[in-house]
Coordinates of C-alpha atoms in Angstrom, one line a residue:
Chain A
M1 CA -88.1 -0.4 -66.5
N2 CA -87.1 3.6 -65.5
A3 CA -83.6 4.5 -64.2
E4 CA -85.0 6.1 -61.2
L5 CA -86.5 2.7 -59.5
A6 CA -83.6 1.1 -60.9
I7 CA -81.6 3.2 -59.2
I8 CA -83.8 2.2 -56.2
L9 CA -83.8 -1.2 -56.3
I10 CA -80.3 -1.2 -56.7
A11 CA -79.8 0.9 -53.8
C12 CA -81.9 -1.3 -52.2
L13 CA -81.0 -4.8 -52.6
T14 CA -77.2 -3.6 -52.0
A15 CA -78.4 -2.1 -48.5
V16 CA -79.9 -6.1 -48.1
A17 CA -76.6 -7.5 -49.3
C18 CA -74.7 -5.8 -46.9
A19 CA -76.4 -5.7 -43.9
I20 CA -76.5 -9.4 -44.2
P21 CA -73.1 -10.1 -43.5
G22 CA -73.2 -7.0 -40.9
V23 CA -75.1 -8.3 -38.2
F24 CA -72.8 -11.5 -37.9
L25 CA -69.5 -8.5 -38.3
V26 CA -71.1 -6.6 -35.1
L27 CA -71.7 -10.0 -33.1
R28 CA -67.9 -10.3 -34.0
K29 CA -66.2 -7.4 -33.6
M30 CA -65.0 -7.7 -36.8
A31 CA -66.5 -4.3 -37.8
L32 CA -63.1 -2.8 -39.0
I33 CA -62.7 -6.3 -41.3
S34 CA -64.9 -5.1 -43.2
D35 CA -63.2 -2.5 -43.6
A36 CA -60.4 -3.2 -44.8
I37 CA -61.8 -5.6 -47.3
S38 CA -63.5 -2.7 -48.9
H39 CA -60.6 -1.3 -49.7
S40 CA -58.0 -3.9 -50.2
I41 CA -60.5 -5.9 -53.0
L42 CA -59.2 -2.5 -55.1
P43 CA -55.9 -4.1 -56.6
G44 CA -57.8 -7.2 -57.0
I45 CA -60.8 -5.2 -59.2
V46 CA -58.9 -2.5 -61.3
I47 CA -56.4 -6.0 -62.2
G48 CA -59.4 -7.7 -62.4
F49 CA -60.1 -5.1 -64.8
F50 CA -57.1 -5.4 -67.0
I51 CA -58.3 -8.6 -68.1
T52 CA -61.9 -8.7 -67.7
E53 CA -62.2 -5.2 -69.4
D54 CA -66.1 -5.7 -67.7
L55 CA -67.1 -4.3 -63.9
A56 CA -69.4 -6.8 -63.6
S57 CA -67.7 -10.1 -64.9
P58 CA -67.5 -12.7 -62.7
W59 CA -64.0 -13.2 -62.4
L60 CA -62.9 -9.7 -61.9
I61 CA -65.6 -10.4 -58.9
L62 CA -64.0 -13.1 -57.7
L63 CA -60.9 -12.0 -58.3
A64 CA -61.3 -8.7 -56.7
A65 CA -63.4 -11.2 -53.4
F66 CA -60.2 -12.9 -53.5
S67 CA -58.4 -10.3 -52.4
G68 CA -60.6 -9.3 -50.0
I69 CA -59.6 -13.1 -48.0
I70 CA -56.3 -11.9 -48.5
T71 CA -56.9 -9.2 -46.4
V72 CA -58.0 -11.2 -43.7
V73 CA -55.2 -14.5 -43.9
L74 CA -52.5 -11.0 -43.8
V75 CA -54.8 -9.3 -41.0
E76 CA -54.8 -13.2 -39.3
A77 CA -50.7 -14.1 -40.2
I78 CA -49.8 -10.8 -38.9
Q79 CA -51.6 -10.9 -35.7
K80 CA -50.3 -14.4 -34.6
T81 CA -46.9 -13.6 -34.7
G82 CA -47.8 -11.7 -31.4
L83 CA -46.0 -8.7 -32.3
V84 CA -48.7 -6.3 -33.2
K85 CA -52.6 -6.2 -32.4
E86 CA -54.8 -7.1 -34.2
D87 CA -56.1 -3.8 -35.0
T88 CA -52.5 -2.2 -35.8
A89 CA -52.7 -5.3 -38.2
I90 CA -55.8 -4.2 -40.2
G91 CA -53.8 -1.2 -40.1
L92 CA -51.4 -2.0 -42.2
V93 CA -52.4 -4.2 -44.2
F94 CA -55.2 -2.4 -46.4
P95 CA -53.1 0.9 -46.5
A96 CA -50.5 -1.6 -48.6
L97 CA -53.0 -3.0 -50.6
F98 CA -55.0 0.2 -51.6
S99 CA -52.6 1.9 -52.6
I100 CA -51.5 -0.9 -54.5
G101 CA -54.8 0.2 -55.7
V102 CA -54.6 3.4 -56.4
L103 CA -51.5 3.4 -58.0
L104 CA -52.4 1.0 -60.6
I105 CA -55.2 3.1 -61.7
A106 CA -53.3 6.2 -61.5
I107 CA -50.6 4.9 -63.9
Y108 CA -53.0 3.4 -65.9
A109 CA -55.8 5.9 -65.7
N110 CA -56.1 6.1 -69.4
D111 CA -56.8 3.2 -70.1
I112 CA -58.9 2.7 -67.6
H113 CA -62.4 2.8 -66.9
L114 CA -62.4 4.0 -63.0
D115 CA -60.9 6.9 -61.2
T116 CA -60.9 7.2 -57.7
D117 CA -63.5 8.9 -56.7
A118 CA -65.6 6.9 -57.7
V119 CA -63.8 3.6 -55.8
L120 CA -64.5 5.7 -52.9
V121 CA -67.6 6.9 -53.3
G122 CA -69.6 4.6 -55.7
R123 CA -71.3 6.2 -58.8
L124 CA -75.1 4.6 -58.3
E125 CA -76.3 7.0 -60.8
Y126 CA -74.9 5.2 -63.6
A127 CA -75.4 2.5 -62.4
A128 CA -78.5 2.2 -64.2
F129 CA -77.3 2.9 -67.6
D130 CA -74.4 0.1 -67.5
K131 CA -76.8 -2.6 -68.8
L132 CA -76.8 -6.4 -69.6
M133 CA -76.2 -6.7 -73.3
I134 CA -76.6 -9.9 -74.9
D135 CA -77.4 -10.2 -78.5
H136 CA -78.4 -6.8 -79.0
V137 CA -80.9 -6.9 -76.4
S138 CA -81.2 -5.4 -73.0
Y139 CA -81.8 -6.8 -69.6
G140 CA -81.2 -4.4 -67.1
P141 CA -78.7 -3.1 -65.8
K142 CA -75.4 -4.9 -64.7
S143 CA -75.4 -4.2 -61.1
M144 CA -78.9 -5.1 -60.5
W145 CA -77.8 -8.5 -61.4
T146 CA -74.6 -8.9 -59.8
I147 CA -76.0 -7.7 -56.8
S148 CA -79.3 -10.0 -57.5
I149 CA -78.1 -13.1 -57.8
T150 CA -74.7 -12.1 -54.9
L151 CA -78.3 -12.0 -52.4
V152 CA -80.1 -14.8 -53.1
I153 CA -76.5 -16.6 -52.7
T154 CA -75.9 -14.8 -49.0
L155 CA -79.8 -15.4 -48.2
A156 CA -79.4 -19.3 -49.2
L157 CA -76.2 -19.4 -47.2
L158 CA -77.9 -17.6 -44.2
F159 CA -80.9 -20.4 -44.3
A160 CA -78.7 -23.3 -44.6
F161 CA -76.0 -22.0 -41.9
Y162 CA -77.9 -19.8 -39.9
K163 CA -77.3 -22.6 -36.8
E164 CA -73.7 -23.3 -37.3
L165 CA -72.8 -19.0 -37.4
K166 CA -75.0 -18.4 -34.5
L167 CA -73.5 -20.6 -32.3
S168 CA -69.4 -19.9 -34.3
T169 CA -70.2 -16.4 -33.7
F170 CA -71.7 -16.5 -29.8
D171 CA -69.0 -19.8 -28.5
I172 CA -66.5 -20.7 -30.6
G173 CA -65.2 -23.5 -28.6
L174 CA -68.0 -25.7 -28.2
S175 CA -69.3 -24.9 -32.3
S176 CA -65.3 -26.3 -32.3
A177 CA -65.6 -29.2 -30.1
L178 CA -69.3 -29.8 -32.0
G179 CA -67.9 -30.4 -35.5
F180 CA -68.5 -27.5 -36.5
S181 CA -65.1 -25.9 -37.6
P182 CA -65.3 -22.3 -36.7
V183 CA -62.7 -22.0 -39.5
I184 CA -64.6 -22.8 -42.4
L185 CA -67.6 -21.3 -41.0
H186 CA -64.9 -17.6 -40.7
Y187 CA -63.8 -18.4 -43.6
G188 CA -66.8 -18.5 -45.4
L189 CA -68.8 -15.2 -43.5
M190 CA -65.4 -13.2 -45.1
S191 CA -66.3 -14.4 -48.1
V192 CA -69.5 -14.1 -47.9
A193 CA -68.9 -10.1 -46.7
S194 CA -65.4 -9.9 -50.0
V195 CA -67.8 -10.6 -52.7
T196 CA -71.0 -8.5 -51.4
T197 CA -68.3 -5.6 -50.9
V198 CA -67.0 -6.2 -54.6
V199 CA -70.5 -6.2 -56.2
S200 CA -71.4 -2.9 -54.0
F201 CA -68.3 -1.3 -54.8
D202 CA -69.5 -0.4 -58.3
A203 CA -72.9 1.8 -56.7
V204 CA -71.7 2.7 -53.5
G205 CA -67.9 3.0 -53.2
A206 CA -65.2 1.4 -50.9
I207 CA -65.6 4.0 -47.9
L208 CA -70.0 3.4 -47.8
V209 CA -70.3 0.4 -48.2
V210 CA -68.6 -0.6 -44.6
A211 CA -71.1 2.4 -43.0
L212 CA -74.0 -0.3 -44.9
M213 CA -72.5 -3.3 -43.6
I214 CA -72.6 -2.0 -40.5
A215 CA -74.5 0.4 -39.3
P216 CA -78.0 -1.0 -39.5
A217 CA -76.1 -3.7 -37.5
A218 CA -75.4 -1.5 -34.8
A219 CA -78.6 -0.1 -34.4
A220 CA -80.1 -3.4 -34.8
Y221 CA -78.3 -4.3 -31.6
L222 CA -80.1 -1.7 -29.5
L223 CA -83.2 -2.7 -29.9
T224 CA -83.4 -6.4 -30.3
T225 CA -82.3 -9.7 -28.0
D226 CA -83.2 -11.7 -30.7
L227 CA -80.9 -12.5 -33.5
K228 CA -83.3 -13.0 -36.0
K229 CA -84.6 -9.9 -34.7
M230 CA -81.9 -8.3 -35.6
I231 CA -80.7 -9.5 -39.4
V232 CA -84.6 -8.7 -40.2
L233 CA -84.2 -5.0 -37.9
S234 CA -80.7 -4.4 -40.4
I235 CA -82.4 -4.9 -43.5
L236 CA -85.5 -2.4 -42.2
F237 CA -83.1 0.1 -42.2
G238 CA -80.9 -1.6 -45.0
I239 CA -83.5 0.0 -47.3
M240 CA -85.0 2.7 -45.3
S241 CA -81.9 4.3 -46.2
A242 CA -81.9 3.0 -49.2
I243 CA -85.4 5.1 -50.6
G244 CA -84.8 7.8 -48.4
G245 CA -81.2 8.4 -49.5
Y246 CA -82.4 8.1 -53.2
Y247 CA -85.2 11.4 -52.9
F248 CA -82.9 12.9 -50.2
A249 CA -80.4 13.2 -52.7
V250 CA -82.7 14.3 -55.6
W251 CA -83.5 17.4 -53.1
L252 CA -80.2 18.0 -52.2
D253 CA -79.6 17.5 -55.9
A254 CA -76.1 15.6 -54.6
S255 CA -74.4 11.9 -54.6
I256 CA -76.6 9.1 -53.4
S257 CA -74.6 6.7 -51.9
G258 CA -73.5 10.2 -49.8
S259 CA -77.4 10.4 -48.9
I260 CA -77.7 7.2 -48.7
T261 CA -74.8 7.0 -46.2
T262 CA -76.2 10.0 -44.1
V263 CA -80.0 9.1 -43.1
L264 CA -77.9 5.5 -42.7
G265 CA -76.3 8.1 -39.9
L266 CA -79.5 9.5 -38.8
I267 CA -81.5 6.7 -38.8
F268 CA -78.6 5.6 -35.6
L269 CA -78.6 8.2 -34.4
L270 CA -82.4 8.2 -33.7
V271 CA -81.5 4.9 -32.2
Y272 CA -79.1 5.5 -30.7
L273 CA -80.5 8.3 -28.6
F274 CA -84.2 6.1 -28.0
A275 CA -83.7 2.5 -28.2
P276 CA -86.4 1.9 -25.2
T277 CA -84.1 -0.2 -23.2
K278 CA -80.5 0.2 -24.1
G279 CA -80.7 3.9 -25.9
L280 CA -79.3 7.0 -24.3
I281 CA -82.1 8.8 -22.9
A282 CA -83.4 5.5 -21.4
V283 CA -80.0 4.7 -19.8
L284 CA -79.7 8.2 -17.7
F285 CA -83.3 7.8 -17.1
R286 CA -82.5 4.6 -15.7
Q287 CA -79.3 5.9 -13.6
K288 CA -81.3 8.6 -12.5
R289 CA -84.3 6.3 -10.8
Q290 CA -81.2 4.1 -9.4
R291 CA -79.5 7.0 -7.9
T292 CA -83.0 7.7 -6.2
E293 CA -83.1 4.2 -4.9
V294 CA -80.3 3.8 -3.5
S295 CA -80.7 7.0 -2.1
L296 CA -84.2 5.5 -0.5
L297 CA -82.6 2.5 0.3
T298 CA -80.0 4.6 2.5
F299 CA -82.7 6.4 4.2
L300 CA -84.9 3.1 4.9
L301 CA -81.8 1.0 6.5
H302 CA -81.1 5.1 8.5
L303 CA -84.0 4.8 10.3
N304 CA -84.1 0.6 10.5
N305 CA -81.0 1.5 12.3
H306 CA -81.9 4.1 14.5
D307 CA -84.7 4.3 16.6
S308 CA -84.6 7.0 18.8
I309 CA -86.5 10.4 17.5
E310 CA -83.5 12.7 17.4
E311 CA -82.5 10.5 15.1
R312 CA -85.6 10.5 12.7
R313 CA -86.7 14.1 12.7
V314 CA -86.6 15.4 9.2
A315 CA -84.6 18.5 9.9
H316 CA -81.7 15.8 11.3
L317 CA -82.3 13.8 8.0
Q318 CA -81.3 15.9 6.1
E319 CA -78.4 17.5 7.6
H320 CA -77.2 13.7 9.6
I321 CA -77.2 11.7 5.9
N322 CA -75.8 14.9 4.4
W323 CA -78.8 15.3 1.0
G324 CA -79.3 18.3 0.2
K325 CA -83.4 19.1 1.0
V326 CA -84.4 18.7 -2.7
R327 CA -83.2 15.2 -2.5
A328 CA -84.3 15.0 1.0
K329 CA -87.6 16.0 -0.3
T330 CA -87.7 13.4 -3.8
V331 CA -86.5 10.8 -1.4
L332 CA -89.6 11.4 1.5
E333 CA -91.9 11.7 -1.3
L334 CA -91.2 8.4 -2.9
A335 CA -90.8 6.1 0.6
Q336 CA -94.3 7.6 1.3
K337 CA -95.9 7.0 -1.8
N338 CA -94.9 3.6 -1.4
N339 CA -96.4 3.2 2.2
M340 CA -92.7 2.8 3.3
I341 CA -92.5 5.3 6.0
T342 CA -95.1 7.7 8.2
M343 CA -93.9 11.1 9.2
Q344 CA -95.8 12.8 12.3
D345 CA -94.5 15.9 13.9
E346 CA -92.1 16.1 11.5
V347 CA -90.6 12.7 12.6
V348 CA -90.4 9.8 10.4
S349 CA -91.1 6.1 11.3
L350 CA -90.7 2.9 8.9
T351 CA -93.9 1.1 8.2
N352 CA -94.5 -2.3 8.4
K353 CA -93.9 -2.3 4.6
G354 CA -91.1 -0.5 5.0
L355 CA -89.2 -3.1 7.3
K356 CA -90.3 -5.6 5.6
F357 CA -88.6 -4.3 2.4
T358 CA -85.2 -3.0 4.1
E359 CA -84.7 -5.9 5.9
K360 CA -85.3 -8.5 2.2
A361 CA -83.0 -5.9 0.6
L362 CA -80.2 -5.7 3.7
D363 CA -80.7 -9.6 3.4
Y364 CA -80.5 -9.1 -0.6
I365 CA -76.7 -7.0 -0.1
I366 CA -75.0 -9.1 2.7
T367 CA -75.7 -13.0 1.3
N368 CA -76.0 -11.9 -2.4
K369 CA -77.9 -14.7 -3.6
D370 CA -80.1 -13.6 -6.6
E371 CA -83.5 -15.9 -6.1
Q372 CA -84.4 -13.6 -3.2
I373 CA -84.5 -10.6 -5.8
E374 CA -86.9 -12.1 -7.7
D375 CA -90.1 -10.3 -7.2
M376 CA -88.1 -7.0 -6.8
K377 CA -86.1 -6.3 -9.8
D378 CA -90.1 -5.5 -10.7
D379 CA -90.3 -3.0 -8.8
F380 CA -85.9 -1.6 -8.8
F381 CA -84.0 -0.9 -11.1
L382 CA -80.9 -1.6 -8.5
F383 CA -81.6 -4.9 -8.1
R384 CA -81.1 -6.1 -12.1
G385 CA -77.0 -6.7 -12.9
Chain B
M1 CA -62.3 -54.7 -11.2
E2 CA -60.9 -53.5 -14.5
Q3 CA -62.7 -50.7 -15.6
K4 CA -63.5 -49.2 -18.9
I5 CA -60.8 -46.1 -19.9
A6 CA -62.9 -43.0 -20.7
V7 CA -60.1 -40.4 -21.5
A8 CA -56.3 -41.4 -22.8
V9 CA -54.2 -38.7 -23.4
D10 CA -50.9 -40.2 -24.7
D11 CA -47.2 -38.0 -24.7
L12 CA -49.3 -35.3 -25.8
T13 CA -47.6 -31.7 -25.9
V14 CA -48.9 -28.9 -26.7
A15 CA -47.4 -25.3 -27.2
Y16 CA -48.5 -21.6 -28.2
N17 CA -45.7 -19.6 -30.2
Y18 CA -43.3 -22.7 -29.6
K19 CA -43.5 -22.1 -25.5
P20 CA -44.7 -25.1 -24.6
V21 CA -47.4 -25.5 -22.0
L22 CA -48.6 -28.6 -21.6
W23 CA -45.2 -31.4 -22.0
D24 CA -45.7 -34.6 -22.6
I25 CA -48.7 -35.7 -21.0
D26 CA -49.7 -38.7 -20.3
L27 CA -52.8 -39.6 -18.5
S28 CA -56.2 -42.2 -18.6
I29 CA -59.3 -41.1 -17.4
P30 CA -61.6 -44.1 -16.1
E31 CA -65.0 -44.4 -16.7
G32 CA -67.5 -42.7 -14.2
V33 CA -65.4 -40.7 -11.7
L34 CA -66.1 -37.5 -11.0
M35 CA -62.4 -35.7 -11.4
A36 CA -61.1 -32.6 -10.2
I37 CA -58.2 -31.0 -12.2
V38 CA -56.0 -29.1 -10.0
G39 CA -53.1 -27.1 -10.5
P40 CA -51.8 -23.0 -10.7
N41 CA -52.2 -20.1 -12.9
G42 CA -51.1 -21.1 -16.1
A43 CA -50.5 -25.2 -15.4
G44 CA -52.5 -25.7 -19.1
K45 CA -55.4 -26.9 -17.1
S46 CA -58.1 -25.7 -20.0
T47 CA -55.7 -26.0 -22.5
L48 CA -55.8 -29.5 -21.5
I49 CA -58.9 -29.6 -21.9
K50 CA -59.2 -28.0 -24.8
S51 CA -56.9 -30.3 -26.6
I52 CA -58.6 -33.2 -25.5
L53 CA -61.6 -32.0 -27.1
G54 CA -59.8 -30.6 -30.7
I55 CA -60.1 -26.7 -30.1
I56 CA -56.7 -26.8 -29.8
D57 CA -55.0 -28.4 -32.3
P58 CA -51.2 -29.9 -30.3
I59 CA -47.6 -30.3 -31.9
A60 CA -47.4 -33.6 -30.5
G61 CA -49.0 -37.0 -28.6
S62 CA -52.7 -38.0 -29.5
V63 CA -56.2 -38.8 -27.3
A64 CA -58.9 -41.3 -27.6
I65 CA -62.2 -41.4 -26.0
Y66 CA -63.5 -44.7 -25.6
G67 CA -60.9 -45.9 -27.9
K68 CA -61.0 -43.9 -31.2
P69 CA -59.9 -40.4 -32.0
Y70 CA -62.1 -37.5 -30.7
K71 CA -63.6 -36.8 -34.2
K72 CA -65.6 -40.3 -34.4
Q73 CA -66.8 -39.4 -30.5
R74 CA -68.2 -36.0 -30.6
D75 CA -71.7 -37.3 -29.2
K76 CA -70.1 -39.4 -26.1
V77 CA -68.5 -35.8 -25.3
A78 CA -70.3 -32.5 -23.5
Y79 CA -68.3 -29.6 -22.9
V80 CA -68.9 -26.4 -21.0
P81 CA -66.6 -23.5 -21.6
Q82 CA -65.3 -21.0 -19.7
K83 CA -68.1 -18.7 -18.6
G84 CA -65.8 -15.4 -19.6
S85 CA -65.2 -17.1 -22.9
V86 CA -68.2 -15.9 -24.5
D87 CA -69.8 -12.5 -25.4
W88 CA -72.7 -12.7 -23.2
D89 CA -74.0 -9.1 -24.7
F90 CA -75.3 -11.7 -27.9
P91 CA -78.7 -11.5 -28.5
T92 CA -80.2 -14.3 -27.5
T93 CA -82.0 -15.9 -25.1
A94 CA -81.5 -18.9 -22.5
L95 CA -83.7 -21.4 -23.9
D96 CA -81.3 -20.8 -27.3
V97 CA -78.3 -21.4 -25.6
V98 CA -79.2 -24.8 -24.1
M99 CA -80.7 -25.3 -27.5
M100 CA -77.3 -25.2 -28.8
G101 CA -76.5 -28.3 -26.7
T102 CA -78.9 -30.0 -29.2
Y103 CA -77.2 -29.3 -32.5
G104 CA -73.9 -31.2 -32.1
A105 CA -76.3 -34.2 -32.8
L106 CA -78.1 -32.4 -35.1
G107 CA -75.4 -31.8 -37.3
W108 CA -74.7 -29.4 -40.4
I109 CA -77.7 -27.5 -41.6
K110 CA -80.7 -29.6 -39.9
R111 CA -82.3 -27.0 -37.3
P112 CA -84.1 -28.0 -33.9
G113 CA -87.4 -28.0 -33.7
A114 CA -89.8 -29.2 -31.4
K115 CA -88.2 -32.2 -29.8
Q116 CA -85.2 -30.5 -29.0
K117 CA -87.7 -27.8 -28.1
K118 CA -88.3 -30.0 -25.5
Q119 CA -84.8 -30.9 -24.5
A120 CA -83.3 -27.9 -23.6
L121 CA -86.4 -27.1 -20.9
E122 CA -86.1 -30.4 -19.2
A123 CA -82.4 -29.2 -18.6
L124 CA -82.9 -25.9 -17.9
E125 CA -85.6 -27.6 -15.1
K126 CA -83.0 -29.6 -14.0
V127 CA -81.1 -27.1 -13.8
G128 CA -83.2 -24.7 -11.7
M129 CA -83.7 -21.8 -14.8
L130 CA -87.0 -23.2 -15.6
A131 CA -88.5 -19.6 -15.2
F132 CA -86.0 -17.9 -16.7
K133 CA -86.1 -19.3 -20.3
G134 CA -86.9 -16.4 -22.0
R135 CA -84.9 -14.1 -20.5
Q136 CA -81.4 -12.2 -22.8
I137 CA -78.1 -14.3 -21.2
S138 CA -77.2 -10.5 -20.3
Q139 CA -79.9 -10.4 -17.9
L140 CA -78.8 -13.4 -15.5
S141 CA -76.3 -13.4 -12.4
G142 CA -73.3 -14.5 -12.8
G143 CA -74.5 -18.2 -11.8
Q144 CA -77.8 -18.3 -13.2
Q145 CA -75.1 -17.8 -16.6
Q146 CA -73.5 -20.8 -15.4
R147 CA -76.6 -22.7 -14.7
I148 CA -77.4 -22.4 -18.6
F149 CA -73.5 -23.5 -19.3
L150 CA -74.8 -26.3 -17.4
A151 CA -77.8 -27.5 -18.6
R152 CA -76.4 -26.7 -22.1
A153 CA -74.0 -29.8 -21.9
L154 CA -76.8 -32.1 -19.8
V155 CA -78.6 -31.9 -23.0
Q156 CA -76.0 -33.0 -25.3
N157 CA -76.9 -36.6 -23.0
A158 CA -72.8 -37.4 -23.4
A159 CA -70.8 -40.2 -21.6
I160 CA -68.3 -37.7 -20.6
Y161 CA -67.9 -34.2 -19.4
F162 CA -65.4 -31.6 -19.4
M163 CA -66.0 -28.5 -17.3
D164 CA -64.2 -25.4 -17.4
E165 CA -64.2 -23.7 -13.7
P166 CA -67.7 -23.9 -13.5
F167 CA -67.6 -22.9 -10.0
Q168 CA -66.2 -19.8 -11.4
G169 CA -68.1 -16.9 -10.0
V170 CA -71.2 -18.5 -8.9
D171 CA -72.6 -18.2 -5.5
A172 CA -72.1 -20.7 -2.6
T173 CA -76.3 -21.8 -3.1
T174 CA -75.3 -22.2 -7.3
E175 CA -71.6 -24.0 -6.1
I176 CA -73.5 -26.4 -4.5
A177 CA -76.4 -26.9 -7.3
I178 CA -74.0 -27.6 -9.7
I179 CA -71.9 -29.6 -7.3
N180 CA -75.4 -31.8 -6.4
I181 CA -76.3 -32.1 -10.7
L182 CA -72.4 -33.2 -10.8
K183 CA -73.4 -35.8 -8.3
E184 CA -75.9 -37.0 -9.8
L185 CA -74.3 -37.5 -13.3
R186 CA -71.3 -39.5 -11.8
K187 CA -74.2 -41.5 -9.7
A188 CA -75.6 -42.2 -13.2
G189 CA -72.3 -43.9 -15.2
K190 CA -71.4 -40.5 -16.5
T191 CA -67.1 -39.3 -16.2
V192 CA -67.1 -36.0 -15.2
I193 CA -63.9 -34.1 -15.7
V194 CA -63.6 -30.2 -13.9
V195 CA -61.2 -27.7 -14.0
H196 CA -61.3 -26.6 -10.5
H197 CA -59.5 -24.4 -8.5
D198 CA -60.0 -24.6 -5.0
L199 CA -58.0 -27.3 -3.1
Q200 CA -60.5 -27.0 -0.2
T201 CA -63.5 -28.7 -1.9
V202 CA -61.7 -31.2 -3.8
P203 CA -61.9 -33.5 -1.1
E204 CA -64.9 -32.9 -0.6
Y205 CA -66.6 -32.9 -4.4
F206 CA -64.5 -34.9 -6.6
D207 CA -62.9 -39.0 -5.6
W208 CA -60.3 -38.1 -8.2
V209 CA -58.1 -35.9 -9.3
T210 CA -55.2 -34.8 -11.4
F211 CA -52.5 -32.5 -10.9
L212 CA -50.9 -30.4 -13.5
N213 CA -48.2 -28.4 -13.9
V214 CA -47.3 -28.1 -17.8
K215 CA -46.4 -31.4 -16.6
H216 CA -48.5 -34.0 -15.3
I217 CA -48.0 -35.0 -12.1
A218 CA -50.2 -36.8 -10.1
T219 CA -53.5 -38.6 -11.0
G220 CA -55.7 -41.0 -8.8
P221 CA -58.0 -41.5 -6.6
V222 CA -58.1 -38.4 -4.1
K223 CA -58.3 -40.7 -1.1
D224 CA -55.0 -41.8 -1.9
I225 CA -53.4 -39.1 -3.8
F226 CA -54.6 -36.1 -2.3
N227 CA -51.3 -35.2 0.0
D228 CA -48.7 -32.8 1.0
D229 CA -46.1 -34.5 -1.3
N230 CA -48.3 -34.0 -4.8
L231 CA -49.5 -29.9 -3.4
T232 CA -45.8 -29.6 -3.1
K233 CA -44.8 -30.8 -6.6
T234 CA -47.5 -29.2 -8.1
Y235 CA -48.1 -26.0 -6.4
G236 CA -44.4 -25.1 -4.8
I237 CA -44.2 -25.1 -1.2
N238 CA -46.4 -22.6 -0.2
Y239 CA -50.1 -24.6 -1.3
K240 CA -50.8 -25.1 3.1
V241 CA -51.6 -21.2 2.6
A242 CA -54.0 -22.5 0.2
V243 CA -55.2 -25.5 1.8
Q244 CA -55.3 -24.2 5.5
K245 CA -57.5 -20.9 5.4

């Protein structure tokens, strides 16, 4: 296998392995915990490296993942005292553990094949050349093996416990009452996140692994209202960023992991702007329409309340309801287009349809009953929660 | 008439950070009652339900569901948590939430199938929400969300239903719809236990009531014990304002 293909493959596998636990971390509002884990596994990696002298050793991976779990336990223990909030607890724990790791590297820097830069941003460039050798036969890059095994385990757990994970993420109380221990599921997820972080660490480093976990899920969250689709989309975004990031890096002649993260950021930005219903542009458009609709309703209610011709003159409307010319014109046009009003000699009157609509809307505003407006929801944003 | 005891709570004490929120509770709830748990804010009403369901570990005391520990009787109990306890922006649909009620009977790993989907659809129909089955849950009104939760409990097809403020944030129509379903459950011989806030509606909605304020004050038929004396013991002197409003 050539190096280029190996690097792309490692990047893709890493992205997929990170995206899956990432979805649940985002939905559990625990994005920051992944940041904490990614930093505090460092002392585990360093100590593991002293013992095994092999970054791909299963013992090192387990030891480092264990320090990730310790982070979670410590954060929860500090939080439980009630003296500080969760974010503060996270901010206290992971720098402490990370700094121990940094000190260990600094002290033993000469003996150890780890440097601080590699810890932060990884070294995907070299991962392809660190081959698994058994009896002088090469079995491909070591990281590809570790990340593949992790991914297979993650997928197996996801398929087995999808239902349980979904329930305990959505409704921890019911999960507990039905006998699906939220504690076991929580620590199961944390263990997967920790192991994934450790095996991704060598390739993408402590800071970028967080992006691989959180950004795909965050983007997918804006695009779908279905958990399964959210997982699939996250995986796709991860793969897109891995492949796109590699070629971006080749083009720029820059760090691959840095490029992958940049591409991820761009993907999120695009989704954030252009997502069909939750995107920024869609939201702004909806707000503008809502404003117009509120104006229209106000206008119709005014017509409904006042019979006299004086009150219904266009000029009077502009002055009386206190709208600028443009706004008044927009509203008048909208009302006319929907056959809710008729105009004669600059005097506005409600049509039957307009009258009906106004009464229905008024009724809704007063009684606040949902049933009556179900059929209006399709036409008007205003009545959607 | 000898009545079976559905829920028995014995010397139950629960504390948060060493501060007791429930203090030595003894309570037995007979089978087939529709019971309100009332008490002021912070009285421990939700905590009582949660500790009966094993969601919170008590520091002392025990709970029995039909004479056995809750862990052995999970299939006999359905639970409706407070609406505010979950994130309604979660990416899922009304039908999917109702299906969650079938998870308990399925147990670990097994996935819901056609049978579970049918049960969920029936429950949605019962609460008048069938038309909304595919809707994302954040697109439902507060009353509709509460109905979804109720449907999820109905799917559990339990003997005992615990509900934590099912009337919170729902309009009058939904409130009536919900209470009618609860009354139907009682007619079918089920035991229904509801954390309730509105004292005025207690005599109209419920046949039993428990007064709770950290300590257990009284439990019994509404017609016997829903009186000034117990209200005063539970709420202090201002209860009349609440009742006569």
